């Protein structure tokens, strides 16, 4: 009996299953770490989502600031005679889009701050992700369109004379372009957020 | 020894697994079938991905056609005197972007057709999805920017005189806008495809 025990126990040695031994080499790089399951991956995902949420809020906030400045600067661009912004359709277009962008980014930032502070969703997550993605895209297209329609006109005016009117227009245009850059980046983040929605 | 064998062998009768009998009723409705696992869901997903692949190829092909027309029409827009497209920076910009868009969509369509016909990936799937998404976005932004910079100039010219030069410019601009619409839709599909990549 003791002989049998002594013989059989050394023979049983727990083999590491082949799955476990083949997994580690693929876990080496950071990207595939979510694969390994475990709490680390889930925590990392939560962290990343939190970072995304804050990043998207920051980008929208900056876009709101830039489009507000663009709107105010362009709306105050009246210096009498031919130097009124509303005598040129490009500037009127820029102003209209700057107002639209301010409203959109303001509304989105308000919604996000509300959700962060009360931890209550105003919209269904999937609906919100769709709205984010399409809204950001459309406003970004409109902003780049209005800025590029106003640039050649301002360029041509500045060839003739360089006065306070053309300078103010140029600054409003550049603010619109900055707002566009922020919203284009925000659209990328929204695309990622849409992709983490379970069923599309 | 023979008794043991005789007793044990009749008891083993192969049961039909319960999975096979319970699966058919849940496959009835189309939407919830993906939830129930099963082959139906996987097949449907393959079908949808195939549709997306073909849709994206079709959109790129149409965008290629439109940007080629825009490029050719604008490049041939020389009627002597002041009616040359290269005397206006907006039209030069439009031409440059139309060429860029033709090259990009042509290259992408070539890659997609090559992959469909040989079933061999030229790029890694994730790399290809990233390239699709960012490339479509950037070219779409450039197209809308060039079109909207050329519109006011053409508008102003047509107020004065409506001749072959302004008509040709207007048609080149509208072709660019159609190419933009196709690429914007393609960017949405690419965003979806990027979202189905397992690790982002």
Tab-separated table of C-alpha atoms in Angstrom, chain A residues 94-175:
chain	number	residue	atom	x	y	z
A	94	UNK	CA	-19.674	81.751	-41.895
A	95	UNK	CA	-21.707	83.545	-39.235
A	96	UNK	CA	-24.680	81.214	-39.657
A	97	UNK	CA	-22.522	78.104	-39.355
A	98	UNK	CA	-20.653	79.536	-36.355
A	99	UNK	CA	-24.002	80.091	-34.597
A	100	UNK	CA	-25.157	76.573	-35.505
A	101	UNK	CA	-21.902	75.067	-34.275
A	102	UNK	CA	-22.098	77.041	-31.007
A	103	UNK	CA	-25.619	75.759	-30.402
A	104	UNK	CA	-24.709	72.163	-31.221
A	105	UNK	CA	-21.491	72.010	-29.201
A	106	UNK	CA	-23.133	73.913	-26.334
A	107	UNK	CA	-26.025	71.462	-26.232
A	108	UNK	CA	-23.738	68.431	-26.392
A	109	UNK	CA	-21.391	69.789	-23.710
A	110	UNK	CA	-24.380	70.535	-21.482
A	111	UNK	CA	-25.677	66.991	-21.965
A	112	UNK	CA	-22.288	65.447	-21.219
A	113	UNK	CA	-21.725	67.565	-18.091
A	114	UNK	CA	-25.233	66.704	-16.911
A	115	UNK	CA	-24.553	62.994	-17.434
A	116	UNK	CA	-21.175	63.171	-15.672
A	117	UNK	CA	-22.543	65.032	-12.651
A	118	UNK	CA	-25.791	63.093	-12.133
A	119	UNK	CA	-24.642	59.758	-13.635
A	120	UNK	CA	-28.035	59.635	-15.374
A	121	UNK	CA	-28.376	59.141	-19.134
A	122	UNK	CA	-30.577	61.690	-20.894
A	123	UNK	CA	-30.677	59.547	-24.042
A	124	UNK	CA	-30.336	55.848	-24.703
A	125	UNK	CA	-26.617	55.010	-25.069
A	126	UNK	CA	-26.921	53.822	-28.636
A	127	UNK	CA	-29.035	56.817	-29.645
A	128	UNK	CA	-26.507	59.146	-28.006
A	129	UNK	CA	-23.603	57.455	-29.809
A	130	UNK	CA	-25.368	57.808	-33.169
A	131	UNK	CA	-26.229	61.467	-32.490
A	132	UNK	CA	-22.636	62.180	-31.451
A	133	UNK	CA	-21.158	60.559	-34.526
A	134	UNK	CA	-23.483	62.027	-37.161
A	135	UNK	CA	-23.753	65.427	-35.462
A	136	UNK	CA	-20.010	65.882	-35.150
A	137	UNK	CA	-19.459	64.825	-38.737
A	138	UNK	CA	-22.114	67.121	-40.175
A	139	UNK	CA	-21.075	70.182	-38.176
A	140	UNK	CA	-17.419	69.537	-39.061
A	141	UNK	CA	-18.332	69.407	-42.774
A	142	UNK	CA	-20.314	72.636	-42.452
A	143	UNK	CA	-17.496	74.428	-40.598
A	144	UNK	CA	-14.793	73.502	-43.131
A	145	UNK	CA	-17.170	74.437	-45.939
A	146	UNK	CA	-17.951	77.893	-44.529
A	147	UNK	CA	-14.309	78.613	-43.720
A	148	UNK	CA	-13.084	77.634	-47.162
A	149	UNK	CA	-15.767	79.695	-48.874
A	150	UNK	CA	-14.735	82.799	-46.902
A	151	UNK	CA	-10.969	82.395	-47.333
A	152	UNK	CA	-10.594	83.346	-51.047
A	153	UNK	CA	-12.763	86.461	-50.650
A	154	UNK	CA	-10.704	87.668	-47.690
A	155	UNK	CA	-7.486	86.828	-49.525
A	156	UNK	CA	-8.511	88.894	-52.506
A	157	UNK	CA	-9.550	91.844	-50.324
A	158	UNK	CA	-6.249	91.804	-48.482
A	159	UNK	CA	-4.376	92.040	-51.771
A	160	UNK	CA	-5.978	95.434	-52.255
A	161	UNK	CA	-6.148	96.905	-48.767
A	162	UNK	CA	-5.352	95.549	-45.329
A	163	UNK	CA	-7.687	97.169	-42.827
A	164	UNK	CA	-9.590	96.338	-39.651
A	165	UNK	CA	-12.417	94.729	-41.634
A	166	UNK	CA	-10.245	92.148	-43.397
A	167	UNK	CA	-8.271	91.461	-40.210
A	168	UNK	CA	-11.428	90.781	-38.239
A	169	UNK	CA	-12.745	88.493	-40.985
A	170	UNK	CA	-9.460	86.591	-41.042
A	171	UNK	CA	-9.566	86.046	-37.292
A	172	UNK	CA	-13.173	84.814	-37.437
A	173	UNK	CA	-12.206	82.401	-40.214
A	174	UNK	CA	-9.260	81.020	-38.274
A	175	UNK	CA	-11.460	80.500	-35.203
